[in-house]
């Protein structure tokens, strides 16, 4: 997300908006203020809070909030460049450049909200502190607050903002911790390792994304079932937890143990 933010900051603030929309009915989540209220205004830049991108107008009146979820993609198109035929959301700037949101998935999950700054602040209030640069002391406090398994806890935006399931896989592997380990049972040394892994992995991802790397080059564990672990060569394993698939190395992370599926449907039975 931070790589998106950096790439979009200049193009979105270069010119005022001349046309807001169209927006897919499932993508635009708000109707008041209406989308055309953006027209004639200019963004001050791109900001980020957790996995959400924020585009405040430079008059301080409105904030466009975008959450890409898993499959949304946001692109700044220079003037004259042909965009997708059916964008989920699009803004056109004076001079002809565009900001275009596309989502390849059948089910539209990415969202766009046009909010007042007050409503945006309320929307973001429930987010936990940013993952990047969190540090071991604060991370330890979050871990000890309540007992949760590490993978879902890292992904919980109310606890820590900015980590999705892919980076939870990468971070836990780098920290040599089981995705199922209980947060309250971590030693201080393990918390330190997790804090370091969070920083190092998120920075590694950011650098690769900024260099234009695709998923295959970015992820070393996520979506790598049966590929050799880059540390110990053991084949990467997967396990279904609730509605997510977790990837891990059974040698580096679980002391050789194979984790059992815990699907939501089974848990509810
Ligand atoms: Zn390994």
XYZ file of C-alpha atoms and ligand atoms in Angstrom:
270
model
C 0.000 0.000 0.000
C 2.828 2.370 0.804
C 4.253 1.756 -2.674
C 0.864 2.654 -4.204
C 0.725 5.797 -2.126
C 4.150 6.974 -3.219
C 3.427 6.265 -6.875
C 0.102 8.133 -6.804
C 1.012 11.169 -4.726
C 2.226 13.361 -7.584
C -0.176 12.369 -10.400
C -3.330 12.843 -8.272
C -2.344 16.285 -7.048
C -1.016 17.720 -10.318
C -4.383 18.878 -11.708
C -7.910 19.557 -10.484
C -10.588 16.916 -11.065
C -12.895 17.621 -13.993
C -14.983 14.452 -13.906
C -15.699 12.177 -10.933
C -17.015 8.759 -11.943
C -18.322 6.534 -13.305
C -18.307 4.208 -10.324
C -19.533 0.619 -10.135
C -22.576 0.384 -7.883
C -20.833 -2.167 -5.660
C -17.655 -0.096 -5.429
C -18.934 3.329 -4.407
C -20.022 2.980 -0.779
C -21.292 6.495 -0.100
C -23.745 8.860 -1.799
C -23.553 11.927 0.431
C -21.559 14.024 -0.337
C -22.263 13.095 -3.975
C -19.321 12.080 -6.135
C -19.575 15.137 -8.457
C -18.779 17.288 -5.386
C -15.159 16.437 -6.215
C -15.312 18.158 -9.581
C -13.379 21.426 -9.696
C -11.377 20.484 -6.590
C -7.801 19.318 -6.404
C -6.285 16.636 -4.167
C -3.435 17.679 -1.908
C -1.805 14.270 -2.454
C -2.096 10.638 -1.445
C -1.985 9.455 2.149
C -2.241 6.037 3.696
C -3.695 4.641 6.868
C -3.197 0.900 7.189
C -4.448 -0.617 3.959
C -6.595 2.386 3.079
C -5.527 5.121 0.689
C -6.730 8.626 1.399
C -6.949 11.509 -1.036
C -7.873 14.734 0.770
C -8.897 17.763 -1.293
C -6.595 20.745 -0.819
C -9.498 22.929 0.395
C -9.917 20.583 3.396
C -13.563 19.852 2.540
C -13.543 16.269 1.297
C -11.580 13.030 1.557
C -11.713 10.231 -0.985
C -10.964 6.925 0.746
C -10.098 3.815 -1.254
C -9.712 0.260 0.022
C -8.437 -2.088 -2.682
C -9.081 -5.316 -0.728
C -7.384 -8.301 -2.399
C -7.850 -7.762 -6.094
C -8.410 -4.037 -6.636
C -5.761 -2.168 -8.615
C -5.336 1.581 -8.771
C -3.517 3.280 -11.587
C -2.694 6.812 -12.647
C -3.059 7.022 -16.427
C -1.253 9.824 -18.267
C -3.343 11.928 -20.670
C -4.076 10.077 -23.889
C -3.398 6.588 -22.515
C -6.280 4.192 -23.086
C -7.685 2.871 -19.828
C -9.810 -0.175 -19.064
C -13.264 -0.255 -20.699
C -15.165 -0.891 -17.499
C -13.295 0.559 -14.528
C -14.819 0.012 -11.105
C -14.143 3.671 -10.457
C -12.543 6.498 -12.380
C -11.577 10.151 -11.948
C -10.498 12.418 -14.765
C -8.170 15.339 -14.169
C -7.880 18.611 -16.052
C -5.597 17.905 -19.008
C -6.864 14.343 -19.498
C -4.925 12.209 -17.015
C -6.966 9.732 -14.968
C -7.059 7.765 -11.749
C -8.577 4.368 -12.467
C -9.602 1.561 -10.129
C -10.054 -1.887 -11.631
C -10.986 -5.168 -10.007
C -10.588 -8.391 -11.924
C -12.538 -10.509 -9.423
C -16.176 -11.426 -10.060
C -17.214 -10.323 -6.628
C -16.483 -6.597 -6.261
C -14.929 -6.079 -2.860
C -12.800 -2.964 -3.299
C -14.493 0.176 -2.024
C -14.517 3.920 -2.597
C -15.902 6.330 -0.023
C -16.311 10.079 -0.438
C -16.337 11.547 3.053
C -16.051 14.750 5.001
C -12.779 14.914 6.981
C -14.782 14.275 10.181
C -16.455 11.181 8.738
C -13.087 9.944 7.431
C -11.541 10.354 10.891
C -14.446 8.398 12.421
C -14.066 5.701 9.773
C -10.361 5.297 10.595
C -10.674 5.547 14.340
C -10.988 1.820 14.911
C -7.702 1.076 13.122
C -4.780 -0.120 15.192
C -1.310 1.464 15.028
C 0.673 1.176 11.791
C 2.617 -2.057 11.385
C 5.656 -0.405 9.843
C 7.919 0.943 12.582
C 5.701 -0.367 15.405
C 8.562 -1.644 17.594
C 8.794 -4.497 20.078
C 7.421 -2.637 23.118
C 4.106 -1.703 21.518
C 3.879 -5.001 19.661
C 4.369 -6.872 22.938
C 1.522 -4.942 24.491
C -0.774 -5.845 21.582
C 0.262 -9.506 21.780
C -0.418 -9.749 25.504
C -3.751 -7.929 25.495
C -5.728 -11.043 24.554
C -4.857 -14.569 23.441
C -5.140 -14.869 19.672
C -3.385 -17.025 17.133
C -0.620 -15.050 15.456
C -1.736 -15.198 11.834
C -5.264 -13.845 12.391
C -3.971 -11.348 14.949
C -1.436 -9.859 12.531
C -4.210 -9.504 9.942
C -6.639 -7.900 12.374
C -6.656 -4.232 11.342
C -8.100 -3.198 14.702
C -5.006 -4.574 16.425
C -2.330 -3.611 13.864
C -3.001 -1.677 10.674
C -1.455 -2.585 7.356
C -0.794 -6.347 7.209
C -2.793 -8.616 4.900
C -2.737 -12.422 4.732
C 0.215 -12.527 2.302
C 2.487 -10.442 4.510
C 1.317 -12.250 7.632
C 2.716 -15.401 5.967
C 5.994 -13.700 5.047
C 6.443 -12.052 8.443
C 5.751 -15.182 10.505
C 8.179 -17.166 8.373
C 10.878 -14.526 8.801
C 10.217 -14.514 12.556
C 10.297 -18.354 12.680
C 6.976 -18.432 14.488
C 4.018 -20.758 14.025
C 0.933 -19.109 12.496
C -1.064 -20.907 15.216
C 1.111 -19.775 18.145
C -0.847 -17.942 20.831
C 0.034 -14.288 21.151
C 0.014 -14.330 24.958
C 2.519 -17.184 25.060
C 5.309 -15.426 23.159
C 8.559 -14.826 25.013
C 10.123 -11.357 24.926
C 12.710 -12.671 22.536
C 9.972 -13.943 20.197
C 8.176 -10.598 20.321
C 11.458 -8.873 19.404
C 11.906 -11.261 16.507
C 8.368 -10.629 15.322
C 8.813 -6.840 15.505
C 12.056 -7.068 13.527
C 10.484 -9.414 10.957
C 7.502 -7.062 10.522
C 9.768 -4.137 9.769
C 12.178 -6.037 7.554
C 9.506 -7.844 5.544
C 7.330 -4.773 5.018
C 10.369 -2.763 3.940
C 11.475 -5.561 1.617
C 7.994 -5.649 0.090
C 7.922 -1.907 -0.315
C 11.292 -1.830 -2.090
C 10.285 -4.666 -4.434
C 6.916 -3.118 -5.237
C 8.556 0.212 -5.957
C 10.904 -1.569 -8.331
C 7.846 -3.008 -10.081
C 8.288 -6.612 -8.882
C 5.356 -8.994 -9.378
C 3.947 -11.339 -6.725
C 6.206 -14.259 -7.716
C 9.299 -12.228 -6.930
C 7.871 -10.516 -3.883
C 6.503 -13.477 -1.920
C 8.820 -16.212 -0.683
C 6.232 -18.163 1.332
C 2.786 -16.906 0.374
C 1.176 -18.965 -2.430
C 4.304 -21.136 -2.583
C 2.860 -24.541 -1.711
C 5.491 -27.295 -2.126
C 8.200 -24.849 -3.251
C 11.440 -25.232 -1.260
C 11.690 -22.920 1.751
C 14.291 -20.270 0.919
C 15.978 -20.856 4.265
C 15.961 -24.663 4.755
C 14.621 -26.117 1.470
C 11.739 -27.942 3.202
C 8.635 -27.793 0.981
C 6.305 -24.963 2.004
C 3.059 -26.295 3.492
C -0.425 -24.827 3.616
C -3.254 -25.015 6.103
C -6.796 -23.666 6.006
C -7.646 -21.468 8.926
C -11.158 -20.022 9.086
C -11.612 -18.606 5.602
C -7.937 -18.115 4.798
C -5.165 -20.344 3.519
C -1.980 -19.938 5.501
C 1.439 -20.877 4.087
C 4.344 -21.832 6.345
C 7.547 -23.835 6.565
C 7.102 -26.871 8.869
C 10.812 -26.917 9.695
C 11.467 -23.199 10.287
C 8.193 -22.384 11.989
C 6.497 -25.331 13.664
C 9.354 -27.644 14.678
C 8.335 -30.184 12.052
C 4.675 -30.280 13.062
C 2.027 -30.186 10.345
C -0.792 -27.823 11.245
C -4.390 -29.035 11.061
C -7.107 -27.304 9.074
C -9.468 -25.173 11.082
C -12.131 -24.133 8.672
C -14.831 -21.806 9.866
C -17.550 -24.258 8.799
C -15.941 -26.960 10.940
C -15.534 -24.661 13.905
C -19.191 -23.749 13.785
C -20.413 -27.306 13.641
Zn 12.262 -23.497 6.215
